[in-house]
mmCIF file with all atom_site columns, N, CA and C in Angstrom:
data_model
loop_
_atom_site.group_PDB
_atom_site.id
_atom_site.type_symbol
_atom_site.label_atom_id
_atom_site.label_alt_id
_atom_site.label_comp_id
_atom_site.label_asym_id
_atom_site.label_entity_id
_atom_site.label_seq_id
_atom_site.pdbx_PDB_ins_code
_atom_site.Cartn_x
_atom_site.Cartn_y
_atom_site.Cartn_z
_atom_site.occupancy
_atom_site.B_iso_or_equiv
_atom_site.pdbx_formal_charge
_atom_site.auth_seq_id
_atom_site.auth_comp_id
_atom_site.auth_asym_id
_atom_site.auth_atom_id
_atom_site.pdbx_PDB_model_num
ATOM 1   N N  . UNK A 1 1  ? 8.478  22.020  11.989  1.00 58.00 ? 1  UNK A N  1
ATOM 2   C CA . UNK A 1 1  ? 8.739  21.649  10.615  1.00 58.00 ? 1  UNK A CA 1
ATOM 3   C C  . UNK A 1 1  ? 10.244 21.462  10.388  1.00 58.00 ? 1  UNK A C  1
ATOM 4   N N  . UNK A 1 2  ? 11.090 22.054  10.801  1.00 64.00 ? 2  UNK A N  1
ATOM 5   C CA . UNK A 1 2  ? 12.544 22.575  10.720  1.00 64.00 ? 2  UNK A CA 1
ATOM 6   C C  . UNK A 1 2  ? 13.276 20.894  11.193  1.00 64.00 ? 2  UNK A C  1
ATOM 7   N N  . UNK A 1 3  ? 12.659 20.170  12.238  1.00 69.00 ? 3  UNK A N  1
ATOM 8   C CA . UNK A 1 3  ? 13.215 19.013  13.207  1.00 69.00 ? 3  UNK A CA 1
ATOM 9   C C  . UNK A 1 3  ? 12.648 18.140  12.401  1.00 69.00 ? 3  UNK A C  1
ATOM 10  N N  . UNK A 1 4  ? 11.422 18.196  11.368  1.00 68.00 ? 4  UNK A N  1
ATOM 11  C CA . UNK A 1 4  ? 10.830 17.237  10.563  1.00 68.00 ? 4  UNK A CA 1
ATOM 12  C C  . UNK A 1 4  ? 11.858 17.002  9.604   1.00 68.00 ? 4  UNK A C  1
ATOM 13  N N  . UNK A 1 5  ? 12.400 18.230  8.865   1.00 68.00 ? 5  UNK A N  1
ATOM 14  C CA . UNK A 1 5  ? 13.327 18.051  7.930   1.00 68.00 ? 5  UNK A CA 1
ATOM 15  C C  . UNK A 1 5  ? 14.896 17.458  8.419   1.00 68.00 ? 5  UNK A C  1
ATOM 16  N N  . UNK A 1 6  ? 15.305 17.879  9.084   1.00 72.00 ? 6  UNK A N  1
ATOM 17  C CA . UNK A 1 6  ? 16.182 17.597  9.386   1.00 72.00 ? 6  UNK A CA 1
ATOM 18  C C  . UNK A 1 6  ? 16.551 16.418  10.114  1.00 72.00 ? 6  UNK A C  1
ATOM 19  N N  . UNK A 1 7  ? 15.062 15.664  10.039  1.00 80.00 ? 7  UNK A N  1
ATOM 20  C CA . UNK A 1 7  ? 15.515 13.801  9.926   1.00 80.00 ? 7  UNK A CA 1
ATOM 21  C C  . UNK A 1 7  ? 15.883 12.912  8.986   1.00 80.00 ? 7  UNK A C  1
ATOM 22  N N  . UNK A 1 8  ? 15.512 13.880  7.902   1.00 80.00 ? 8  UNK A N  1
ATOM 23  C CA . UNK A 1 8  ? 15.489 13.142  6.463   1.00 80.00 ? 8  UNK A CA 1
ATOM 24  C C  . UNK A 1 8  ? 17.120 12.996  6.053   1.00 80.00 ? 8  UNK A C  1
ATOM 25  N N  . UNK A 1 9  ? 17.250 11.685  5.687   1.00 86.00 ? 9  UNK A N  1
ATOM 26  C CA . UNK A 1 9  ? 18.574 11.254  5.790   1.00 86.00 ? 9  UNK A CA 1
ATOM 27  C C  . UNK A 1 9  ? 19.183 11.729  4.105   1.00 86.00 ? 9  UNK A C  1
ATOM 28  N N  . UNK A 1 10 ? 20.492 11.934  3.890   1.00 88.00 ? 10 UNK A N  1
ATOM 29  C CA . UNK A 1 10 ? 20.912 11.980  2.665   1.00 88.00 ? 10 UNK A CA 1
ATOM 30  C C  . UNK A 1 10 ? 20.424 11.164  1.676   1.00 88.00 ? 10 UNK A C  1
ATOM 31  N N  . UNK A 1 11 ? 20.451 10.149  1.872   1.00 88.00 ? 11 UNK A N  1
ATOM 32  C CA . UNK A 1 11 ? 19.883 8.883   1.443   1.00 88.00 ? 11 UNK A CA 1
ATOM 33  C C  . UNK A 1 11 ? 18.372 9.494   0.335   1.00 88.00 ? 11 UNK A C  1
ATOM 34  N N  . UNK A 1 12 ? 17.795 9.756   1.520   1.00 89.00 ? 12 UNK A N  1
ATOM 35  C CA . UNK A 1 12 ? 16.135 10.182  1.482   1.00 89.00 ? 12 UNK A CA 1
ATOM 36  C C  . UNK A 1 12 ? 16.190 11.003  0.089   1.00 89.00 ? 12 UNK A C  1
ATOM 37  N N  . UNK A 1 13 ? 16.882 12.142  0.891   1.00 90.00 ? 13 UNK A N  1
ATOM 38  C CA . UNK A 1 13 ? 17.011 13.375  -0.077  1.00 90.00 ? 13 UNK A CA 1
ATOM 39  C C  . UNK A 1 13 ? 17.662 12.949  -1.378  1.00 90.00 ? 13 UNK A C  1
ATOM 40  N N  . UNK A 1 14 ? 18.181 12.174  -1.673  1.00 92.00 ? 14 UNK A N  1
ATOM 41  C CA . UNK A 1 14 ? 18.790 11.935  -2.873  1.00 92.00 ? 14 UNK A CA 1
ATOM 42  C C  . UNK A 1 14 ? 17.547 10.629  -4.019  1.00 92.00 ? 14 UNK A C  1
ATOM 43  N N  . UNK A 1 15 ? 16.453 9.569   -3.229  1.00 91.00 ? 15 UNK A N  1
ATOM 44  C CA . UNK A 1 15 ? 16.061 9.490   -3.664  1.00 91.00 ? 15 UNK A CA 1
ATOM 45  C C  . UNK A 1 15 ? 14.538 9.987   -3.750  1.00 91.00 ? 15 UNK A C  1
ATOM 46  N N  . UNK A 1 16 ? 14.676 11.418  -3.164  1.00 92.00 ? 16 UNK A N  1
ATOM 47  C CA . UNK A 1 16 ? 13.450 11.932  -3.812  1.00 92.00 ? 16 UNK A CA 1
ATOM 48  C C  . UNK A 1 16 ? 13.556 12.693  -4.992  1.00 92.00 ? 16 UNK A C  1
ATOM 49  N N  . UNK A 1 17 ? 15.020 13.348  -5.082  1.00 94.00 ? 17 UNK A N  1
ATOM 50  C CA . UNK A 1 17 ? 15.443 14.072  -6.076  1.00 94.00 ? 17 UNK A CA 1
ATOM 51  C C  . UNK A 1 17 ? 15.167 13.198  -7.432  1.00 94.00 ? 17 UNK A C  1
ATOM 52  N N  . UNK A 1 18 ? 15.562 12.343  -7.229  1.00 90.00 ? 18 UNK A N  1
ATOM 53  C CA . UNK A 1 18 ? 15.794 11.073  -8.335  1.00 90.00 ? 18 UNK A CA 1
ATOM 54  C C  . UNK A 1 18 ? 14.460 10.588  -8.996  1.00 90.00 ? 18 UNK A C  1
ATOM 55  N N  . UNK A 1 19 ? 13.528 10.354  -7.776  1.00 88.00 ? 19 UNK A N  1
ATOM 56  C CA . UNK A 1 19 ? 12.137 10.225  -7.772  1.00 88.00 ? 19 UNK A CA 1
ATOM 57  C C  . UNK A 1 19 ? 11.355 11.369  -9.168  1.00 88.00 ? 19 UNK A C  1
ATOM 58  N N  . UNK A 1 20 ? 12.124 12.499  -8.436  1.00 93.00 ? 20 UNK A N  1
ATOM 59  C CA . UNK A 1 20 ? 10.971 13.871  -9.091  1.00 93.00 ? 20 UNK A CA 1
ATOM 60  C C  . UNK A 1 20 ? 11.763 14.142  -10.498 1.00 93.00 ? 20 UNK A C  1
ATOM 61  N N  . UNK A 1 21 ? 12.460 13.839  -10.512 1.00 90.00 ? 21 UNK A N  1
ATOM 62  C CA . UNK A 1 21 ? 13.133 14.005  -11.593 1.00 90.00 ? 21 UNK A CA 1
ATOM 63  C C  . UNK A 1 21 ? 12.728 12.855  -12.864 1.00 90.00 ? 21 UNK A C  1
ATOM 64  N N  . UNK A 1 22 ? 12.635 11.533  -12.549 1.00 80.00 ? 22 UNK A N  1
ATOM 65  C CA . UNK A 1 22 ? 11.981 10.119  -13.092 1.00 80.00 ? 22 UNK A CA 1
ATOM 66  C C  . UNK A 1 22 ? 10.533 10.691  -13.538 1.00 80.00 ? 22 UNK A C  1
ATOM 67  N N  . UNK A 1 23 ? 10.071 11.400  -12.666 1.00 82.00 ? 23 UNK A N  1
ATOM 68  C CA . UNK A 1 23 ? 8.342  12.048  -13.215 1.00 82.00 ? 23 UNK A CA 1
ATOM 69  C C  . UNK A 1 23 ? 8.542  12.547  -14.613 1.00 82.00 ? 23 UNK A C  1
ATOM 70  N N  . UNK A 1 24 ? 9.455  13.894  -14.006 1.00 87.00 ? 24 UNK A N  1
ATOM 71  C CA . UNK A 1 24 ? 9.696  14.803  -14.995 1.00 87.00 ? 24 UNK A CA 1
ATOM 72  C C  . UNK A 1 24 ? 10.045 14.048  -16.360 1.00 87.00 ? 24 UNK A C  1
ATOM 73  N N  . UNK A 1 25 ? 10.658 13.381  -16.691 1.00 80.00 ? 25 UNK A N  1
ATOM 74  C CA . UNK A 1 25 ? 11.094 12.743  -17.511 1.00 80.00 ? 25 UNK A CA 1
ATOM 75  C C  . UNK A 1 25 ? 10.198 12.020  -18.059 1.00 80.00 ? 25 UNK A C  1
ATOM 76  N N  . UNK A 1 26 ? 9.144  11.415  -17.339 1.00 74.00 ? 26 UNK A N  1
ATOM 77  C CA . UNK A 1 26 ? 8.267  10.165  -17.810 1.00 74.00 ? 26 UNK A CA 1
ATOM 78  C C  . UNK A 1 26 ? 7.257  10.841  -18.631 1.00 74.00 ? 26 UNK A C  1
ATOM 79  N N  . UNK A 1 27 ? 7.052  12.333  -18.057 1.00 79.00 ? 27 UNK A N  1
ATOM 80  C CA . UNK A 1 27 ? 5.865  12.900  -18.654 1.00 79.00 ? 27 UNK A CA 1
ATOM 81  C C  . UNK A 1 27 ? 6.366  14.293  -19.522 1.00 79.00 ? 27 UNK A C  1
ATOM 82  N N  . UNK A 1 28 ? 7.482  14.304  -19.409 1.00 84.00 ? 28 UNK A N  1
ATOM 83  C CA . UNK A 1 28 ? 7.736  14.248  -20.818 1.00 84.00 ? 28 UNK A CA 1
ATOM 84  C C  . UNK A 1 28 ? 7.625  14.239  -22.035 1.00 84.00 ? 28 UNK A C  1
ATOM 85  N N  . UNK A 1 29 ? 7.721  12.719  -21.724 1.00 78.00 ? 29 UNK A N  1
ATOM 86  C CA . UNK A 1 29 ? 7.539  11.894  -23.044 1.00 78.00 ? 29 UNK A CA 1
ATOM 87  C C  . UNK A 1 29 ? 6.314  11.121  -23.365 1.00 78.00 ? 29 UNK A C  1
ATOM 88  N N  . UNK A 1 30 ? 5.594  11.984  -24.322 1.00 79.00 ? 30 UNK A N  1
ATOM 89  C CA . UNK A 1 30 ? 4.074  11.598  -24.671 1.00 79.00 ? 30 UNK A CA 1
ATOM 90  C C  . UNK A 1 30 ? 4.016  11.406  -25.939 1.00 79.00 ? 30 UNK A C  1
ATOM 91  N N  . UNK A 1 31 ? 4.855  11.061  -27.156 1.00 89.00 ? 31 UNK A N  1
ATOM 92  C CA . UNK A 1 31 ? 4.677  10.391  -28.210 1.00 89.00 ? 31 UNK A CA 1
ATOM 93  C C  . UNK A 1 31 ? 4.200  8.945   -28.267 1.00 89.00 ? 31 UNK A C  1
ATOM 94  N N  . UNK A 1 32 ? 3.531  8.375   -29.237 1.00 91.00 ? 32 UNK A N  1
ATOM 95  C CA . UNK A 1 32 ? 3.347  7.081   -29.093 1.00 91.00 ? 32 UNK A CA 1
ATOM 96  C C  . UNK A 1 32 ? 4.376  5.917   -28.848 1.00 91.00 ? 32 UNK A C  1
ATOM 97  N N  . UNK A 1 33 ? 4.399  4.967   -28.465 1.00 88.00 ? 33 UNK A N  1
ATOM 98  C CA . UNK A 1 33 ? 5.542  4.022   -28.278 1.00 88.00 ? 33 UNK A CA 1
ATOM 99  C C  . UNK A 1 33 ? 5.229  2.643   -28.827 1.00 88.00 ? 33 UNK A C  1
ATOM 100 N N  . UNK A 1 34 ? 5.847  1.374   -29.905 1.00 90.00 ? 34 UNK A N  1
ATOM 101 C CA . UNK A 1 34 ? 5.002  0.414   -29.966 1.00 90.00 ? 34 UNK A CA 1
ATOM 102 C C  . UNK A 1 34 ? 6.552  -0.660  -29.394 1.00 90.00 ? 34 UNK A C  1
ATOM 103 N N  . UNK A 1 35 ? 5.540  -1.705  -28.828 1.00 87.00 ? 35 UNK A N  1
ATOM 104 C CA . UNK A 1 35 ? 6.641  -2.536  -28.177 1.00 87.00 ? 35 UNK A CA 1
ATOM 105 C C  . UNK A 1 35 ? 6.355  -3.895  -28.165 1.00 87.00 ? 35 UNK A C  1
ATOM 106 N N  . UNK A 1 36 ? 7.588  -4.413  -28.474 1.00 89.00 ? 36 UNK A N  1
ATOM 107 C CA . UNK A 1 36 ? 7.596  -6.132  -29.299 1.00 89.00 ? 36 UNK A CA 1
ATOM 108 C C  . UNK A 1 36 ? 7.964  -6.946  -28.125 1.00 89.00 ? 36 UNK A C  1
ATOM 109 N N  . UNK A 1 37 ? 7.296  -7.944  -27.007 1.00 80.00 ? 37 UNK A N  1
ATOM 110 C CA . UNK A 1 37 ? 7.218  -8.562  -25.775 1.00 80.00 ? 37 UNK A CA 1
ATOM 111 C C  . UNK A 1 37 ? 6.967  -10.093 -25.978 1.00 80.00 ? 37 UNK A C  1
ATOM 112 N N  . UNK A 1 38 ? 7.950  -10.981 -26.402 1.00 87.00 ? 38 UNK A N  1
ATOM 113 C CA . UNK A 1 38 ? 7.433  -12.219 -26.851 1.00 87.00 ? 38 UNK A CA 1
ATOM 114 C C  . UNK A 1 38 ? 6.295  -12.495 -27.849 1.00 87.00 ? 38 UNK A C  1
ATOM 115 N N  . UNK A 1 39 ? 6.786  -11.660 -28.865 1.00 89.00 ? 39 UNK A N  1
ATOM 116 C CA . UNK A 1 39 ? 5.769  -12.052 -30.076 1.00 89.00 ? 39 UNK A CA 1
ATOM 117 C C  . UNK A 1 39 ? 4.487  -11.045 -29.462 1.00 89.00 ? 39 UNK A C  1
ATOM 118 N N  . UNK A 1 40 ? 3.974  -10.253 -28.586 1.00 86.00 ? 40 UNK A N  1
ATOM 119 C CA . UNK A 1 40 ? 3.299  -9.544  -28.466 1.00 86.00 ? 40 UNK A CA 1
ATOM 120 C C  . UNK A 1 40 ? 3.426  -7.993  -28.240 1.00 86.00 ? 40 UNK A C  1
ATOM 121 N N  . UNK A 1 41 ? 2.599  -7.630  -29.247 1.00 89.00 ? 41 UNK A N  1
ATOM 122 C CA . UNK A 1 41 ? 2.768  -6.283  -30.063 1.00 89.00 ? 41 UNK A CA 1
ATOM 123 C C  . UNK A 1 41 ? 2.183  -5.249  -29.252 1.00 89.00 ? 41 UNK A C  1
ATOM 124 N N  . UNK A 1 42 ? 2.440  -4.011  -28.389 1.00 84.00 ? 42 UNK A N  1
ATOM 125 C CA . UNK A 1 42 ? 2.025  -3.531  -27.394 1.00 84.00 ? 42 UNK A CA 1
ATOM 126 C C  . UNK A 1 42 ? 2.561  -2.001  -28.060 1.00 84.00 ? 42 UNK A C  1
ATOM 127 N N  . UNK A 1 43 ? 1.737  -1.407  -27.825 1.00 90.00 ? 43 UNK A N  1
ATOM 128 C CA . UNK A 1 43 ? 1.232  0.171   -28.334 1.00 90.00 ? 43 UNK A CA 1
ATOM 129 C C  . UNK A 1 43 ? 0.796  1.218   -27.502 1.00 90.00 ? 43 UNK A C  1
ATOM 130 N N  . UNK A 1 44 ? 1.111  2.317   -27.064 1.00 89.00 ? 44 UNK A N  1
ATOM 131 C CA . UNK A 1 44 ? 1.141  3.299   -26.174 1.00 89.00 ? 44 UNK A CA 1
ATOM 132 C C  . UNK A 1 44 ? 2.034  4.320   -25.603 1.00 89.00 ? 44 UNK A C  1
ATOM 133 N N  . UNK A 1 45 ? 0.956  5.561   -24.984 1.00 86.00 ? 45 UNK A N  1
ATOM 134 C CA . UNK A 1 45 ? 2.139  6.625   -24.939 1.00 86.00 ? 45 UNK A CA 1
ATOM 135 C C  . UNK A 1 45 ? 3.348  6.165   -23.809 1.00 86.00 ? 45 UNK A C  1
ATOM 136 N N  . UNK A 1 46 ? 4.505  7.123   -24.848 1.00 84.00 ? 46 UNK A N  1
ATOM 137 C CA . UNK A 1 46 ? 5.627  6.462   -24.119 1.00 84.00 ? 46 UNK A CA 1
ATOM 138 C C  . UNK A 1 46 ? 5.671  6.917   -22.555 1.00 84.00 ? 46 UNK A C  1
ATOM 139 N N  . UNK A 1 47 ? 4.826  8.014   -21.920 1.00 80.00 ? 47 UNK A N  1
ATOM 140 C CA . UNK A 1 47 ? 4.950  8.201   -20.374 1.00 80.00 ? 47 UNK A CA 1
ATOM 141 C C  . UNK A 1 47 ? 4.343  7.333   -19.812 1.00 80.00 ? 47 UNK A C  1
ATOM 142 N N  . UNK A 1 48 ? 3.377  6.455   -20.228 1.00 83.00 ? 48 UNK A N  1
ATOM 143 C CA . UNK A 1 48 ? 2.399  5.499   -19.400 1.00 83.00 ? 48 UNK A CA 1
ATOM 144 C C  . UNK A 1 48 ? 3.637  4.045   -19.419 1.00 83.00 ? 48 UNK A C  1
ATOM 145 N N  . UNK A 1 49 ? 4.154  3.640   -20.303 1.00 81.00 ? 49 UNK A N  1
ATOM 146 C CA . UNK A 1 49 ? 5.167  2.650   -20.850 1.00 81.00 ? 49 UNK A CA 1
ATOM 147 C C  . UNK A 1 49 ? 6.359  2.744   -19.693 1.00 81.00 ? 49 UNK A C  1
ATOM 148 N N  . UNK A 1 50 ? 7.386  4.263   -19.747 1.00 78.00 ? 50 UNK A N  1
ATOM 149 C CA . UNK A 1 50 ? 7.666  4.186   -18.656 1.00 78.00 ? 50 UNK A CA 1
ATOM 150 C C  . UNK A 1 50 ? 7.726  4.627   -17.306 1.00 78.00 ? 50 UNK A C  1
ATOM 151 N N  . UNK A 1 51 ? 6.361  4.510   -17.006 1.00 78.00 ? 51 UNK A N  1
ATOM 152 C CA . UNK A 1 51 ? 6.031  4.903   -15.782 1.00 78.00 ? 51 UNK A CA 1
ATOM 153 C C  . UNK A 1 51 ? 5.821  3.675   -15.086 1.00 78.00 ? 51 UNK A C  1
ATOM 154 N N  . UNK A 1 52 ? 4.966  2.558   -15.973 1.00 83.00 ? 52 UNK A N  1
ATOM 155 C CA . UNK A 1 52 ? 4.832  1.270   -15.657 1.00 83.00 ? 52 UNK A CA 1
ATOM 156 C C  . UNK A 1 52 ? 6.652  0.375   -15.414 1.00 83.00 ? 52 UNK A C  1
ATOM 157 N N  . UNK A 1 53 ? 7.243  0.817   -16.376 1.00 83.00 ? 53 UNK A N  1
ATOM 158 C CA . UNK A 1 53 ? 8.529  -0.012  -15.830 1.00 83.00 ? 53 UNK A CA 1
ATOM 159 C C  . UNK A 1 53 ? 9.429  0.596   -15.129 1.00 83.00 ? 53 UNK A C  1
ATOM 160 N N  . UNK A 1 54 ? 9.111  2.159   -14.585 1.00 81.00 ? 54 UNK A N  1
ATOM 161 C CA . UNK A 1 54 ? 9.526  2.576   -13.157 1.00 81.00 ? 54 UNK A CA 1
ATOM 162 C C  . UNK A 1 54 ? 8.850  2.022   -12.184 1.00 81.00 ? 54 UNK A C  1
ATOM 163 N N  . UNK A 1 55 ? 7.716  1.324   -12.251 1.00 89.00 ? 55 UNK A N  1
ATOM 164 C CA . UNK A 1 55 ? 6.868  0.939   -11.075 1.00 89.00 ? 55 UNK A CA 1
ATOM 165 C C  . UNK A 1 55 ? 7.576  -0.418  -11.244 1.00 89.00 ? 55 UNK A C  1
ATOM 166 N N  . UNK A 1 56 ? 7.339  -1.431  -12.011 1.00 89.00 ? 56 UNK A N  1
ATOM 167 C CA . UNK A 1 56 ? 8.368  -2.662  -12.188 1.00 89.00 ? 56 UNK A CA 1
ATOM 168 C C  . UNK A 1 56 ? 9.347  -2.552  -11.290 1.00 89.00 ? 56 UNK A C  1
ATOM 169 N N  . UNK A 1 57 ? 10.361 -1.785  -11.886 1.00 89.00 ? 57 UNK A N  1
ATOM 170 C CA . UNK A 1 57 ? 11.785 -1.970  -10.918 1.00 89.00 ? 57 UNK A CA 1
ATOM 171 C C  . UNK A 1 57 ? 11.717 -1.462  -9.587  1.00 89.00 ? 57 UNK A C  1
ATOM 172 N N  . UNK A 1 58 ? 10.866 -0.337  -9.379  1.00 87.00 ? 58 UNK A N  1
ATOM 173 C CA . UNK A 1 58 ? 10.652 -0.276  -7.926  1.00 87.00 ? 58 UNK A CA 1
ATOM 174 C C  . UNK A 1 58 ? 10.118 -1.393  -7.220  1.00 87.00 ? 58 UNK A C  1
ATOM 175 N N  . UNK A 1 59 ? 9.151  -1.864  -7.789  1.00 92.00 ? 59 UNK A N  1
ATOM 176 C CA . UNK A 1 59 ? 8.747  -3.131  -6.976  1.00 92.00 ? 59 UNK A CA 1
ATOM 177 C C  . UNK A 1 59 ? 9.548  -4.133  -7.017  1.00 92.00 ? 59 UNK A C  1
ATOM 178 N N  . UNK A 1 60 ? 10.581 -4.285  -7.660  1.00 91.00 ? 60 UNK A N  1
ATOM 179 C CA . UNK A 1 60 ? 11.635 -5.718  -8.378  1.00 91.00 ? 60 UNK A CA 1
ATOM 180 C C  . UNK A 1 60 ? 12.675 -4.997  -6.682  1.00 91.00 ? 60 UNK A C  1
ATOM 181 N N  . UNK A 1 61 ? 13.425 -3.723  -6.938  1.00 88.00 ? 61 UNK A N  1
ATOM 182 C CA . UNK A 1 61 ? 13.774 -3.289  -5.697  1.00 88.00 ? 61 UNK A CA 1
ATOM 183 C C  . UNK A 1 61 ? 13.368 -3.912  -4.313  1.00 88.00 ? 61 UNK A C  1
ATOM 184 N N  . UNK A 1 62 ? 11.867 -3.152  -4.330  1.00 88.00 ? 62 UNK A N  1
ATOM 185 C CA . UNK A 1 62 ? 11.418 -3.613  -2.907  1.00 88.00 ? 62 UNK A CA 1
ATOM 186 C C  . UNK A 1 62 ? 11.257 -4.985  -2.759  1.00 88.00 ? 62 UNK A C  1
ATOM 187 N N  . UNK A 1 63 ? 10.727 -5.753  -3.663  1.00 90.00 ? 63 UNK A N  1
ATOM 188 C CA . UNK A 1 63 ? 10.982 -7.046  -3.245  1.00 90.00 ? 63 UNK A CA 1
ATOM 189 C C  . UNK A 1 63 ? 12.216 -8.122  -3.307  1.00 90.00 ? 63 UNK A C  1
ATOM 190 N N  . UNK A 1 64 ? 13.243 -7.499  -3.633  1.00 90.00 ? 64 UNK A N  1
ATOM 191 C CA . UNK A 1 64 ? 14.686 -7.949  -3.494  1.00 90.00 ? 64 UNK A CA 1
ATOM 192 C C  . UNK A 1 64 ? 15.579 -7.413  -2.767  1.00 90.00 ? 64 UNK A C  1
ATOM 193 N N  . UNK A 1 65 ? 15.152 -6.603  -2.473  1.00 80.00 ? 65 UNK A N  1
ATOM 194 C CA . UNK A 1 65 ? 16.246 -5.253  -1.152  1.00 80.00 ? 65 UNK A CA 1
ATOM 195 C C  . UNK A 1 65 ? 16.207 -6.415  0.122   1.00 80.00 ? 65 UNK A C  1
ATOM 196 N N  . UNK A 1 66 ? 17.463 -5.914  0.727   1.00 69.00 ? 66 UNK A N  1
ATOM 197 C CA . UNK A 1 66 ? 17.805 -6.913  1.365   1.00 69.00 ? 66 UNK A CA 1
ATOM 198 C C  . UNK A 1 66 ? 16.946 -5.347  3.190   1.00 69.00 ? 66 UNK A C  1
ATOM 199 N N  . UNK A 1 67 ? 16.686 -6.607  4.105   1.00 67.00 ? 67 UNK A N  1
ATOM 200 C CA . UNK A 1 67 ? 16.306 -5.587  5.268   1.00 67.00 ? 67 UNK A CA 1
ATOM 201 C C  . UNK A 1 67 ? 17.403 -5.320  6.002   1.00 67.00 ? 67 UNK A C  1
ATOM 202 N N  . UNK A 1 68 ? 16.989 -4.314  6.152   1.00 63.00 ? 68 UNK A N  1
ATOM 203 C CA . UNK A 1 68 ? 17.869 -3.305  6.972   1.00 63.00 ? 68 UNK A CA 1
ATOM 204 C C  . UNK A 1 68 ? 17.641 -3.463  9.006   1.00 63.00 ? 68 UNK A C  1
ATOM 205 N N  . UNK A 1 69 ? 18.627 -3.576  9.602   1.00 55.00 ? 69 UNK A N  1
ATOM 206 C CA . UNK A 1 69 ? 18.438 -3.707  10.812  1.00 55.00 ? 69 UNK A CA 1
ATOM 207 C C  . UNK A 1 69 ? 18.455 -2.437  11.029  1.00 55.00 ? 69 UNK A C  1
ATOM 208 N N  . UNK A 1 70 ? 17.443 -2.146  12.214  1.00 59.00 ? 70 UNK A N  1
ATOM 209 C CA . UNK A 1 70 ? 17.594 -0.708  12.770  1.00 59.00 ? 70 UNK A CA 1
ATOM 210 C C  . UNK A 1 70 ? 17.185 -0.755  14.290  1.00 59.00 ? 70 UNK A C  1
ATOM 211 N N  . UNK A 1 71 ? 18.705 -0.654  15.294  1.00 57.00 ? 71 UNK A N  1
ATOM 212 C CA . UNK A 1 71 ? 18.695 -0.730  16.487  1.00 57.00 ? 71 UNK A CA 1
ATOM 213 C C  . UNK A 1 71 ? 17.905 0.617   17.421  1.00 57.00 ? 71 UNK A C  1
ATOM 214 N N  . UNK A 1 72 ? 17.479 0.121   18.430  1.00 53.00 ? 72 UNK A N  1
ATOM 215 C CA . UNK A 1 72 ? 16.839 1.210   19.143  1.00 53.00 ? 72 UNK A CA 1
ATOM 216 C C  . UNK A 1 72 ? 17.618 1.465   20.011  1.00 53.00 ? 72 UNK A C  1
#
Protein backbone atom coordinates (compact mmCIF):
# COMPACT_ATOMS: atom_id res chain seq x y z
CA UNK A 1 0.00 0.00 0.00
CA UNK A 2 2.85 2.41 1.18
CA UNK A 3 4.65 2.04 -2.81
CA UNK A 4 0.91 2.53 -4.08
CA UNK A 5 0.91 5.87 -2.44
CA UNK A 6 3.88 7.02 -3.00
CA UNK A 7 3.35 7.06 -6.85
CA UNK A 8 0.82 9.51 -6.64
CA UNK A 9 2.29 12.57 -8.04
CA UNK A 10 1.82 16.15 -6.38
CA UNK A 11 -0.13 16.95 -9.16
CA UNK A 12 -2.58 13.98 -8.23
CA UNK A 13 -2.68 14.90 -4.69
CA UNK A 14 -3.56 18.36 -5.25
CA UNK A 15 -6.32 17.52 -7.64
CA UNK A 16 -7.97 15.21 -5.46
CA UNK A 17 -7.91 17.64 -2.67
CA UNK A 18 -9.61 20.09 -4.99
CA UNK A 19 -11.88 17.32 -6.25
CA UNK A 20 -13.19 16.54 -2.50
CA UNK A 21 -13.42 19.71 -1.58
CA UNK A 22 -15.74 20.79 -5.06
CA UNK A 23 -18.15 17.85 -3.47
CA UNK A 24 -18.12 19.37 -0.26
CA UNK A 25 -19.15 22.51 -1.51
CA UNK A 26 -21.65 21.31 -4.16
CA UNK A 27 -23.61 19.54 -1.52
CA UNK A 28 -23.66 22.00 0.47
CA UNK A 29 -25.63 23.89 -1.27
CA UNK A 30 -29.24 22.59 -1.45
CA UNK A 31 -31.45 25.66 -1.69
CA UNK A 32 -33.39 26.08 -4.79
CA UNK A 33 -31.64 27.79 -7.76
CA UNK A 34 -33.63 29.36 -10.87
CA UNK A 35 -31.57 30.01 -14.03
CA UNK A 36 -32.12 32.26 -17.15
CA UNK A 37 -30.19 30.20 -20.39
CA UNK A 38 -31.23 31.91 -23.64
CA UNK A 39 -34.64 32.85 -22.83
CA UNK A 40 -34.95 29.45 -21.00
CA UNK A 41 -36.06 29.39 -17.50
CA UNK A 42 -34.38 26.45 -15.56
CA UNK A 43 -35.16 25.66 -11.82
CA UNK A 44 -33.34 23.44 -9.34
CA UNK A 45 -31.38 22.55 -6.34
CA UNK A 46 -28.37 24.51 -6.41
CA UNK A 47 -26.01 21.12 -5.71
CA UNK A 48 -27.44 19.29 -8.77
CA UNK A 49 -26.85 22.88 -10.94
CA UNK A 50 -23.37 22.82 -9.78
CA UNK A 51 -22.42 19.58 -9.93
CA UNK A 52 -23.60 19.49 -13.57
CA UNK A 53 -21.28 22.51 -14.46
CA UNK A 54 -18.40 20.83 -12.53
CA UNK A 55 -18.99 17.94 -14.84
CA UNK A 56 -19.15 20.57 -17.93
CA UNK A 57 -15.77 21.98 -17.29
CA UNK A 58 -14.27 18.79 -16.48
CA UNK A 59 -15.27 17.47 -19.62
CA UNK A 60 -14.54 21.04 -21.54
CA UNK A 61 -10.87 20.20 -19.67
CA UNK A 62 -10.60 16.75 -20.87
CA UNK A 63 -11.55 17.46 -24.13
CA UNK A 64 -9.23 20.45 -24.64
CA UNK A 65 -6.17 19.37 -22.48
CA UNK A 66 -3.50 19.17 -24.57
CA UNK A 67 -1.66 15.20 -24.37
CA UNK A 68 0.91 14.64 -22.46
CA UNK A 69 3.95 12.57 -23.74
CA UNK A 70 5.09 9.97 -21.39
CA UNK A 71 8.47 8.27 -22.23
CA UNK A 72 9.26 4.74 -21.16
Amino acid sequence: MKNLLSKISFAQWLGLVLAILAVIFVFTNTNTTKITLYGLHLSGPTWLILLIILAIGWLIGLLTGRKRYRGN
